[in-house]
mmCIF file of N, CA and C in Angstrom:
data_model
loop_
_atom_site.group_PDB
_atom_site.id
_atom_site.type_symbol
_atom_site.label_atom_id
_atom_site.label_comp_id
_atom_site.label_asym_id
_atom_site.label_seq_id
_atom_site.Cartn_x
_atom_site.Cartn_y
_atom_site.Cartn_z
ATOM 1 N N UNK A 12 0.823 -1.201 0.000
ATOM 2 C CA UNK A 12 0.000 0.000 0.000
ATOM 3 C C UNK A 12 0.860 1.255 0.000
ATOM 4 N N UNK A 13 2.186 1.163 0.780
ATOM 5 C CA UNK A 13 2.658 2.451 0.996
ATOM 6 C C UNK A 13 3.343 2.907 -0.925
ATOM 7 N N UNK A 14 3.484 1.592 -1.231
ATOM 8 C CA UNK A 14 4.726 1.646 -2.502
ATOM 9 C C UNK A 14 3.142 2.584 -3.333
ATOM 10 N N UNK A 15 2.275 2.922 -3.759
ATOM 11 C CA UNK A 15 1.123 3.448 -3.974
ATOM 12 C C UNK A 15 0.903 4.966 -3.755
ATOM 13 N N UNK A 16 2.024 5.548 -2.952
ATOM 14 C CA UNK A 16 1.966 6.936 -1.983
ATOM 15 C C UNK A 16 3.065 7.011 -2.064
ATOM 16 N N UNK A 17 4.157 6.217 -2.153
ATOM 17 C CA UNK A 17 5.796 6.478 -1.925
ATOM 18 C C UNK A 17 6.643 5.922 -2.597
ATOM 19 N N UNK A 18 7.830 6.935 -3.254
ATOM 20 C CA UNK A 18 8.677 6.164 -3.968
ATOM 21 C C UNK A 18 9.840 6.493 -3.303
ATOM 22 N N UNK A 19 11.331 5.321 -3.225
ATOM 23 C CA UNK A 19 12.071 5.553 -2.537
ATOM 24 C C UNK A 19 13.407 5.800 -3.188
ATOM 25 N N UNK A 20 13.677 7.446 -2.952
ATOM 26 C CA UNK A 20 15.234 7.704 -3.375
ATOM 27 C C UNK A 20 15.883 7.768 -2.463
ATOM 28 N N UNK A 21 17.136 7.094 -2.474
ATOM 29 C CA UNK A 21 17.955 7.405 -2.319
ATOM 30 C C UNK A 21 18.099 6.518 -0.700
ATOM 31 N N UNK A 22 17.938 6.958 0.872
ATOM 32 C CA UNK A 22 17.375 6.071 1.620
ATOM 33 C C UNK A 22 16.083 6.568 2.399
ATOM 34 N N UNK A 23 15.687 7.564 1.993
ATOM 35 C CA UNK A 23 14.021 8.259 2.336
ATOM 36 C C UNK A 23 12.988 8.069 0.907
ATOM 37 N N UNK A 24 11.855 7.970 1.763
ATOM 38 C CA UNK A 24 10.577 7.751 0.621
ATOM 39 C C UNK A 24 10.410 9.371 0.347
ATOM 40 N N UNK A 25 9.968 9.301 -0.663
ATOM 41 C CA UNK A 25 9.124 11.021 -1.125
ATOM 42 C C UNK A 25 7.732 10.342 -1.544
ATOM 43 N N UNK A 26 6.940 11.390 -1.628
ATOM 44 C CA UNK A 26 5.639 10.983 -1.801
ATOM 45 C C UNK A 26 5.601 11.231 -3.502
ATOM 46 N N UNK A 27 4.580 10.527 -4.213
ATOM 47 C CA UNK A 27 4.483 10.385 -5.716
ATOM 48 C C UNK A 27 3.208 11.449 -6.256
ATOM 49 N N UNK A 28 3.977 11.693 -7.401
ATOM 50 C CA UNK A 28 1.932 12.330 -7.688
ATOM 51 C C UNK A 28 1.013 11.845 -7.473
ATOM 52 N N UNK A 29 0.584 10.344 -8.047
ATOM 53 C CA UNK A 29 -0.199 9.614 -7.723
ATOM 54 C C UNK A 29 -0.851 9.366 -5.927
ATOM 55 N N UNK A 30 -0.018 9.291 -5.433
ATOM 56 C CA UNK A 30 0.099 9.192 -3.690
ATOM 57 C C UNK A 30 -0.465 10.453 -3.456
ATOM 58 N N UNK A 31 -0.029 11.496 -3.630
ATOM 59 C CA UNK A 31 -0.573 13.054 -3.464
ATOM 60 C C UNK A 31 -2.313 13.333 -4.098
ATOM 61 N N UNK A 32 -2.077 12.315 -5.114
ATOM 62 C CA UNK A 32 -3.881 13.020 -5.490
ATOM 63 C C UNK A 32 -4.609 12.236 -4.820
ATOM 64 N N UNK A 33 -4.046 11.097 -4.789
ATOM 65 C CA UNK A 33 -5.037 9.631 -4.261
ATOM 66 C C UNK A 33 -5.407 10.371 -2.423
ATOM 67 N N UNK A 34 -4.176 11.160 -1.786
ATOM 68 C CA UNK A 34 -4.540 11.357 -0.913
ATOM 69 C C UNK A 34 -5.341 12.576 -0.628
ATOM 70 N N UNK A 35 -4.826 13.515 -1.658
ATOM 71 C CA UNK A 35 -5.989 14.596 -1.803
ATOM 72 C C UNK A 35 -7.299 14.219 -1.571
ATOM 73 N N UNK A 36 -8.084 13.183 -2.627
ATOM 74 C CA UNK A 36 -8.845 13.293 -3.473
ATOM 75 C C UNK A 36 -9.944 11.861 -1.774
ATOM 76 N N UNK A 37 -9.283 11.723 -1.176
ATOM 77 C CA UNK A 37 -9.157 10.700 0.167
ATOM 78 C C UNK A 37 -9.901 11.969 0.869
ATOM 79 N N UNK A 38 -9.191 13.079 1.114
ATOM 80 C CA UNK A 38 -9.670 14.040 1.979
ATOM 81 C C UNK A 38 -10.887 14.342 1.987
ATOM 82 N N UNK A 39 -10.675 15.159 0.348
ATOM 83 C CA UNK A 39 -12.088 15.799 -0.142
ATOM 84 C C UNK A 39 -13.345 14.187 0.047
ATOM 85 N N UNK A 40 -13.149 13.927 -0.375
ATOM 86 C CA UNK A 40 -14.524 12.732 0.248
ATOM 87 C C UNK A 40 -14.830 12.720 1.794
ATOM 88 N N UNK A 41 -13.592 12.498 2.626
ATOM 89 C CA UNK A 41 -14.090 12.615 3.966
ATOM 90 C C UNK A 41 -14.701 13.963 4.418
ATOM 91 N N UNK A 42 -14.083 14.851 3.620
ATOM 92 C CA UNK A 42 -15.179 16.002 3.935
ATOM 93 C C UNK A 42 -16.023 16.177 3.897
ATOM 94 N N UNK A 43 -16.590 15.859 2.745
ATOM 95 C CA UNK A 43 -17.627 16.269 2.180
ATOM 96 C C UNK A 43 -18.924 14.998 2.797
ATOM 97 N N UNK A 44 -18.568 13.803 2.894
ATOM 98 C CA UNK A 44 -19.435 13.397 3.716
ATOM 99 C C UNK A 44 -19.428 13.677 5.427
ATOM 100 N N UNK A 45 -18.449 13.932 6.107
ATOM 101 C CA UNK A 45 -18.601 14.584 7.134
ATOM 102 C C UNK A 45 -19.278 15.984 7.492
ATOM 103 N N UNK A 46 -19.273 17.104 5.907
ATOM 104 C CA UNK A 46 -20.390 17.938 5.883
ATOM 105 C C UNK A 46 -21.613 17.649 5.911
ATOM 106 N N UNK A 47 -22.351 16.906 5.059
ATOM 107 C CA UNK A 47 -23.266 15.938 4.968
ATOM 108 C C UNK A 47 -23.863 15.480 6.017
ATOM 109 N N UNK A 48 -23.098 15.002 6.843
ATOM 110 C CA UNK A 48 -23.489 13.966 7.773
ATOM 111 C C UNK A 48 -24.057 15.470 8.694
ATOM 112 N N UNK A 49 -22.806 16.149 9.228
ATOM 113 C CA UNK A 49 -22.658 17.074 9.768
ATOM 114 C C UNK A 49 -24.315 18.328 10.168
ATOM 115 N N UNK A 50 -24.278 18.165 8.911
ATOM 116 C CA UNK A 50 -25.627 19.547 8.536
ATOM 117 C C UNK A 50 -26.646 18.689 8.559
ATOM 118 N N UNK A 51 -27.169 17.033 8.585
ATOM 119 C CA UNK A 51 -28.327 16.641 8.220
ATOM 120 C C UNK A 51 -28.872 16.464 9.591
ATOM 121 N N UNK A 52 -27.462 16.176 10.644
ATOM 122 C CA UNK A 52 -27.808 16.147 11.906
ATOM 123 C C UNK A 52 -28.302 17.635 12.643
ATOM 124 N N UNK A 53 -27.781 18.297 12.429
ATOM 125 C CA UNK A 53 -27.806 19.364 12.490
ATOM 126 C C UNK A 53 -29.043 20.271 12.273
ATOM 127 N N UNK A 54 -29.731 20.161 11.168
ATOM 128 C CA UNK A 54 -31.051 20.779 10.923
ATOM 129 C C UNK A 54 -32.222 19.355 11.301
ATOM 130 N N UNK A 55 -31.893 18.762 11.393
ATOM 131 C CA UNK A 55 -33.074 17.467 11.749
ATOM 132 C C UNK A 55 -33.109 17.069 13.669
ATOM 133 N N UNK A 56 -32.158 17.640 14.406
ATOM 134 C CA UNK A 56 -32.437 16.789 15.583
ATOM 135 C C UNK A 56 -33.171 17.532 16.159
ATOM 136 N N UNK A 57 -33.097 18.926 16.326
ATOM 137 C CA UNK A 57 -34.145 19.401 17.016
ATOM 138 C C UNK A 57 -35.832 18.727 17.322
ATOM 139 N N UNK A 58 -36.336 18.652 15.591
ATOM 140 C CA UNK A 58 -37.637 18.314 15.710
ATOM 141 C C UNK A 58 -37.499 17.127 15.642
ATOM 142 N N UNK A 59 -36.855 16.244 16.065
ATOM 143 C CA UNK A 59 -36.527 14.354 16.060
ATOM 144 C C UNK A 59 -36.633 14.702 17.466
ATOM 145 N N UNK A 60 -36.161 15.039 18.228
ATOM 146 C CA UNK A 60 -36.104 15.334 20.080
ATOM 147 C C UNK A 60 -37.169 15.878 20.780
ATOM 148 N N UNK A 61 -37.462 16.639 19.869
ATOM 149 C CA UNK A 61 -39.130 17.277 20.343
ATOM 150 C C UNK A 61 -40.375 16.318 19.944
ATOM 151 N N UNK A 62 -40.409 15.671 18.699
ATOM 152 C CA UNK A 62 -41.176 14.436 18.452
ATOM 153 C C UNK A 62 -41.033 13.226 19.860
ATOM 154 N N UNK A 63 -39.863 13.471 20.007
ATOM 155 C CA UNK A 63 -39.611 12.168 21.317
ATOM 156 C C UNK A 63 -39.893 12.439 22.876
ATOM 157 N N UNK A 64 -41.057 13.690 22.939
ATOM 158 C CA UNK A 64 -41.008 14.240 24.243
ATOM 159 C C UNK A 64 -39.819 14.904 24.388
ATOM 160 N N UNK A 65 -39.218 15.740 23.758
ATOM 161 C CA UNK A 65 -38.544 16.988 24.573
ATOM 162 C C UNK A 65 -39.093 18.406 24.128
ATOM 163 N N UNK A 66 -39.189 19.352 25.547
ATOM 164 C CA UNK A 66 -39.291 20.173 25.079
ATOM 165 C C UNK A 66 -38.756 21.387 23.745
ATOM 166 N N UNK A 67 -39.140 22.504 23.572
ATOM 167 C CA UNK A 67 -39.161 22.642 22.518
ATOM 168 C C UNK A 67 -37.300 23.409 23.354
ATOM 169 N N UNK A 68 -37.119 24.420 24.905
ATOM 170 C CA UNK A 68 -36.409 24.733 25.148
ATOM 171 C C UNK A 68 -35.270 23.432 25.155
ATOM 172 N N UNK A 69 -35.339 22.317 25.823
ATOM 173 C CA UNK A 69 -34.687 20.987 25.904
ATOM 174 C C UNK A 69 -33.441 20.306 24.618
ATOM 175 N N UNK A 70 -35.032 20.486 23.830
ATOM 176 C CA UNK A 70 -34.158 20.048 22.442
ATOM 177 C C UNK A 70 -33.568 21.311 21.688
ATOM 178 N N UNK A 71 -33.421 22.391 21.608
ATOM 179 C CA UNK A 71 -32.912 23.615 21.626
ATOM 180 C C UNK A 71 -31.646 23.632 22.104
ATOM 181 N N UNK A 72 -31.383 23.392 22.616
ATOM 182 C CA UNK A 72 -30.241 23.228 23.628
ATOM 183 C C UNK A 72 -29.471 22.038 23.527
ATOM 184 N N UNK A 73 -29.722 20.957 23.567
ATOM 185 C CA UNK A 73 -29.360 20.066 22.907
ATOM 186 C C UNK A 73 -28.610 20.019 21.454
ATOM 187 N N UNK A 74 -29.504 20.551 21.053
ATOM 188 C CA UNK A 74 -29.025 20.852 19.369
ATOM 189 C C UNK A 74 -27.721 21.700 19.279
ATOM 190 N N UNK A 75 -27.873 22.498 20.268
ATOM 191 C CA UNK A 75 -26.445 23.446 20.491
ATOM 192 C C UNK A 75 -25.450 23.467 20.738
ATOM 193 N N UNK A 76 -25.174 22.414 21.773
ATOM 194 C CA UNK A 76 -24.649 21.568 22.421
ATOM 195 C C UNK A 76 -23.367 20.679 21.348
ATOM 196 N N UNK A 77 -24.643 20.043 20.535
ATOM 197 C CA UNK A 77 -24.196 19.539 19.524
ATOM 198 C C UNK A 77 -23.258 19.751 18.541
ATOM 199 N N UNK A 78 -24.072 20.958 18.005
ATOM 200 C CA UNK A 78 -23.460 22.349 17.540
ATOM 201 C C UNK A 78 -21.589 22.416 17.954
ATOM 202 N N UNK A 79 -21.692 22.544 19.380
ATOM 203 C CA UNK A 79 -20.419 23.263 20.181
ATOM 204 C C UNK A 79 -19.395 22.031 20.167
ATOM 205 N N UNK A 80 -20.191 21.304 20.336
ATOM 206 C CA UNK A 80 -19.010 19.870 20.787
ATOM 207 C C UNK A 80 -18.550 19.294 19.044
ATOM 208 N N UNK A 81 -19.167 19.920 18.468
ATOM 209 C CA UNK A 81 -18.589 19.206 17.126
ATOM 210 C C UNK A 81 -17.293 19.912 16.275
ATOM 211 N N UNK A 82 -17.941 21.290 16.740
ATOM 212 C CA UNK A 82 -16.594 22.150 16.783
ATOM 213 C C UNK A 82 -15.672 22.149 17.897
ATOM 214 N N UNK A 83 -15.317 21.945 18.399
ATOM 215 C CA UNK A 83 -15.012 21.695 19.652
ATOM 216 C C UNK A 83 -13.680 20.670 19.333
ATOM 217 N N UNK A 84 -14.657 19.675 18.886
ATOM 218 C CA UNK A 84 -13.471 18.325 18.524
ATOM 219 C C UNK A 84 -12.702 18.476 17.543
ATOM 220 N N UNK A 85 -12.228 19.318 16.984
ATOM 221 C CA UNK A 85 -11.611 19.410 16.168
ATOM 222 C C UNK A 85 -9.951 19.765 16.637
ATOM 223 N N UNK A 86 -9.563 20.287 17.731
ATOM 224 C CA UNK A 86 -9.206 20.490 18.916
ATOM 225 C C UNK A 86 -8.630 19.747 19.090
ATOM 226 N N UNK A 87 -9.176 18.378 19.632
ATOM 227 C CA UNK A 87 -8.454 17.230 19.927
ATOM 228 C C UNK A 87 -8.174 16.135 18.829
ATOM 229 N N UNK A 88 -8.968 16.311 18.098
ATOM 230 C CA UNK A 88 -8.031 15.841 16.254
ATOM 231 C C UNK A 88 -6.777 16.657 16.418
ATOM 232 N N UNK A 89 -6.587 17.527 15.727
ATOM 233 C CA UNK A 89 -5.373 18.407 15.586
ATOM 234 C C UNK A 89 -4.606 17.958 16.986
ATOM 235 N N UNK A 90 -4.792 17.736 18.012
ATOM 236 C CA UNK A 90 -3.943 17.501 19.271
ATOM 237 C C UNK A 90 -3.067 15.995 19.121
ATOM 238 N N UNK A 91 -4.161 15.221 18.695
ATOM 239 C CA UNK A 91 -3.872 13.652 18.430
ATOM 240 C C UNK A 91 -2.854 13.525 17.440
ATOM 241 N N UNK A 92 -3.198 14.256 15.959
ATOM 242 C CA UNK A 92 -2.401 14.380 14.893
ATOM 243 C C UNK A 92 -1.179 14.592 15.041
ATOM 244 N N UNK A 93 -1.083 15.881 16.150
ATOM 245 C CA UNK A 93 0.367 16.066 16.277
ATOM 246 C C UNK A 93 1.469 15.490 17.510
ATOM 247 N N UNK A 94 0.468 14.517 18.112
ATOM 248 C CA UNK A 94 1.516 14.203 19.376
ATOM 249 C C UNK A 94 1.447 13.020 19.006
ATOM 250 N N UNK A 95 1.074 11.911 18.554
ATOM 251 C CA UNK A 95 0.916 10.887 18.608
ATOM 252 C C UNK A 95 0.366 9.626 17.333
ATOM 253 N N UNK A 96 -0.570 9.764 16.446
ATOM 254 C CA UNK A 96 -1.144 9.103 15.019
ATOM 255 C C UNK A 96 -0.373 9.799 14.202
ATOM 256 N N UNK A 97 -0.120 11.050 13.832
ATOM 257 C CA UNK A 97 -0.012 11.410 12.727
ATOM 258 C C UNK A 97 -1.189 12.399 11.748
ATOM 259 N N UNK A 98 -0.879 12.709 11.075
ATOM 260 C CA UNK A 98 -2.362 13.050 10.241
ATOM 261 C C UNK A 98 -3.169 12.647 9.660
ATOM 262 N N UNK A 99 -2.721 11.346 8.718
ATOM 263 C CA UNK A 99 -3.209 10.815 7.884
ATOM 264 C C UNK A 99 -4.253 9.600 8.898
ATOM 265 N N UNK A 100 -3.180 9.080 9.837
ATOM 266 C CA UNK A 100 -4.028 8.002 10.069
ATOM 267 C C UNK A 100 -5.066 8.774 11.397
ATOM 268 N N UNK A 101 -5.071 10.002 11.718
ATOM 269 C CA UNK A 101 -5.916 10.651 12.735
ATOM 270 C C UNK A 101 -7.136 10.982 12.258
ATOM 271 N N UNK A 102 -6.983 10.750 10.634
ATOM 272 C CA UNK A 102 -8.353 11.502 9.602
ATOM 273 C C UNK A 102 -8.589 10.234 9.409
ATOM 274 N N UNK A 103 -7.949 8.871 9.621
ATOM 275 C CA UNK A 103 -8.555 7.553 9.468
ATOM 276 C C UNK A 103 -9.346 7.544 10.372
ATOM 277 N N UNK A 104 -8.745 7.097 11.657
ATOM 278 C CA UNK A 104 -9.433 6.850 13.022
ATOM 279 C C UNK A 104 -10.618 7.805 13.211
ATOM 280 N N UNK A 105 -10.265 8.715 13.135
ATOM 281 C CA UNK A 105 -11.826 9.630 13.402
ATOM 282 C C UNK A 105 -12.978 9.484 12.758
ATOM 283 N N UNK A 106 -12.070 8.840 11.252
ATOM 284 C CA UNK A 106 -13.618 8.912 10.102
ATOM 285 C C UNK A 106 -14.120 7.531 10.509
ATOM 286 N N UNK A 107 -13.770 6.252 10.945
ATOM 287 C CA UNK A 107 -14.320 5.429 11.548
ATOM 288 C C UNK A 107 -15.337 5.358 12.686
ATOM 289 N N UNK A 108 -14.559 6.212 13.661
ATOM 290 C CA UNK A 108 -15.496 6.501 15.024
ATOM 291 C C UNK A 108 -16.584 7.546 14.860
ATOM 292 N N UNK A 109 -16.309 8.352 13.109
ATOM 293 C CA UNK A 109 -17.811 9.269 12.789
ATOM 294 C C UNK A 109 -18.602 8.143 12.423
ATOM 295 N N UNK A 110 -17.977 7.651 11.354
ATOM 296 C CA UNK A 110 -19.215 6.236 10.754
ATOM 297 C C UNK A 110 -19.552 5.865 11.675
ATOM 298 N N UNK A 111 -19.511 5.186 12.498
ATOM 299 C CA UNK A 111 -19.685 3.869 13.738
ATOM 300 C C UNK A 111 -21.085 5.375 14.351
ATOM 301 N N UNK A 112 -21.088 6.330 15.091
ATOM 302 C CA UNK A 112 -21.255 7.496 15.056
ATOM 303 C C UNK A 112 -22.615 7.571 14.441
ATOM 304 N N UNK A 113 -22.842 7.337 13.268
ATOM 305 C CA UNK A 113 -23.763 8.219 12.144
ATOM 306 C C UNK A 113 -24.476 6.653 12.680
ATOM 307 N N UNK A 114 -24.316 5.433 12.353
ATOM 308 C CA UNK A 114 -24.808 4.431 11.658
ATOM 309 C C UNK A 114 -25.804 4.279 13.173
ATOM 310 N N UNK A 115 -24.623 4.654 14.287
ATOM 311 C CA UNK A 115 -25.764 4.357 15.845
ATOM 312 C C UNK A 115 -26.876 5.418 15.879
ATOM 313 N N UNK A 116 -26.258 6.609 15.391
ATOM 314 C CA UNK A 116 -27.861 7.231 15.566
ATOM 315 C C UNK A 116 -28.767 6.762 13.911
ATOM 316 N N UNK A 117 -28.598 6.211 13.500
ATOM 317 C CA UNK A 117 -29.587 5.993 12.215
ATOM 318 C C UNK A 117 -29.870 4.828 12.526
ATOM 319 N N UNK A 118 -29.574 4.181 13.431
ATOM 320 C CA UNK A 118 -30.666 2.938 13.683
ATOM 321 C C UNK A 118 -31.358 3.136 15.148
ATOM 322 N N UNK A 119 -30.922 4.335 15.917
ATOM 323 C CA UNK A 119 -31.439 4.807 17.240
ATOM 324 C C UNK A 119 -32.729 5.889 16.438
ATOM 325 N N UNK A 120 -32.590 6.296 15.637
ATOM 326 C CA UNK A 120 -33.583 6.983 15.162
ATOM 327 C C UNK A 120 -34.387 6.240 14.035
ATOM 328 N N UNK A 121 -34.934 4.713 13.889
ATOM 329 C CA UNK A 121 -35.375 4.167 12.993
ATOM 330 C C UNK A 121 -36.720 3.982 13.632
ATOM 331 N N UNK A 122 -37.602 3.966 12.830
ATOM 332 C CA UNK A 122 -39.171 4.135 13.098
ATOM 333 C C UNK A 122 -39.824 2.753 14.295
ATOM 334 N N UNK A 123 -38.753 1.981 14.218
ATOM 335 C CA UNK A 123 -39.360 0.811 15.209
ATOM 336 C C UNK A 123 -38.636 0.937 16.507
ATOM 337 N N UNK A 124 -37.263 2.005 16.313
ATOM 338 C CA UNK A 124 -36.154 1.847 17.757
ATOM 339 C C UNK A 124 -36.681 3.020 18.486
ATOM 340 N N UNK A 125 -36.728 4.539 17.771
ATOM 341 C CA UNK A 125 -36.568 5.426 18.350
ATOM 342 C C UNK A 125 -35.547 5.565 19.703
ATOM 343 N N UNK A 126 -34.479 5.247 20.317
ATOM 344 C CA UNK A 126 -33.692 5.041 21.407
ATOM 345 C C UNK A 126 -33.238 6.533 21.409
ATOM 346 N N UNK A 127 -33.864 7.361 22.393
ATOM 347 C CA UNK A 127 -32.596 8.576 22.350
ATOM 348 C C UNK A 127 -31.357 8.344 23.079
ATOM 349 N N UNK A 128 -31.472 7.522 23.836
ATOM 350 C CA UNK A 128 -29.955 7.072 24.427
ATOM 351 C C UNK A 128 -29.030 6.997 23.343
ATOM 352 N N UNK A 129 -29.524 5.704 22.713
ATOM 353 C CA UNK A 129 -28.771 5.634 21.753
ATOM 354 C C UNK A 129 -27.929 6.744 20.816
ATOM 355 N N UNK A 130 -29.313 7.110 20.106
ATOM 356 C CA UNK A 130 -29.176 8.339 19.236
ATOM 357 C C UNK A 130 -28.211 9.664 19.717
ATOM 358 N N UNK A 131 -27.897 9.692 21.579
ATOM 359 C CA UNK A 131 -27.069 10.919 22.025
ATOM 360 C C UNK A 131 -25.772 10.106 21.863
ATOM 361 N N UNK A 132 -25.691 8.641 21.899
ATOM 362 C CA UNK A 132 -24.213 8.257 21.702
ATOM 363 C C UNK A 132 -23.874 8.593 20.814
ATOM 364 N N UNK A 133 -24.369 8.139 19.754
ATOM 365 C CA UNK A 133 -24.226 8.049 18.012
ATOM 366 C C UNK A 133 -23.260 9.258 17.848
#
């Protein structure tokens, strides 16, 4: 996999064009579904929380919350990246623990589960 991202002169790897777009082009996807994901949660939980018995102040707040802590984490990405994973594999690990993330609240919010427990892990 690495020979894919790296070619080796001399006794250090350099990274390849190919390696550079493949990883570009790696990013822009995790973004863009992490926007996605990001904004659908985002304009939908309020009235998903208020449907579930919360108030209208409750889930308001909640939503904000949400809001704060998502920015928030970005914080401790960038912290992780640089003391310890790296970058590449810190935009791995995270995009796993978003999936894992998305998939618990989309089956905590499915018409037969409704779980808000769940759905606040997710």
């Amino acid at each position: 996999l690495a020979q894919a991202f790296l070619r080796q002169s001399g006794t250090r790897f350099v990274p390849t064009l190919h390696g550079m777009v493949l990883s570009a082009a790696f990013i822009i996807v995790i973004e863009f579904c992490e926007r996605v994901g990001y904004y659908t949660f985002q304009s939908t939980q309020k009235s998903w929380l208020q449907n579930q018995g919360y108030s209208n102040a409750s889930s308001s707040s909640m939503n904000q919350i949400f809001g704060l802590l998502s920015y928030i984490s970005c914080f401790f990405g960038g912290w992780l990246a640089e003391t310890s994973l790296g970058r590449y594999w810190t935009i791995m690990a995270l995009c796993v623990v978003y999936v894992v993330g998305c998939f618990l609240a989309a089956i905590a919010a499915h018409a037969n589960i409704e779980n808000v427990s769940l759905y606040l892990v997710g």
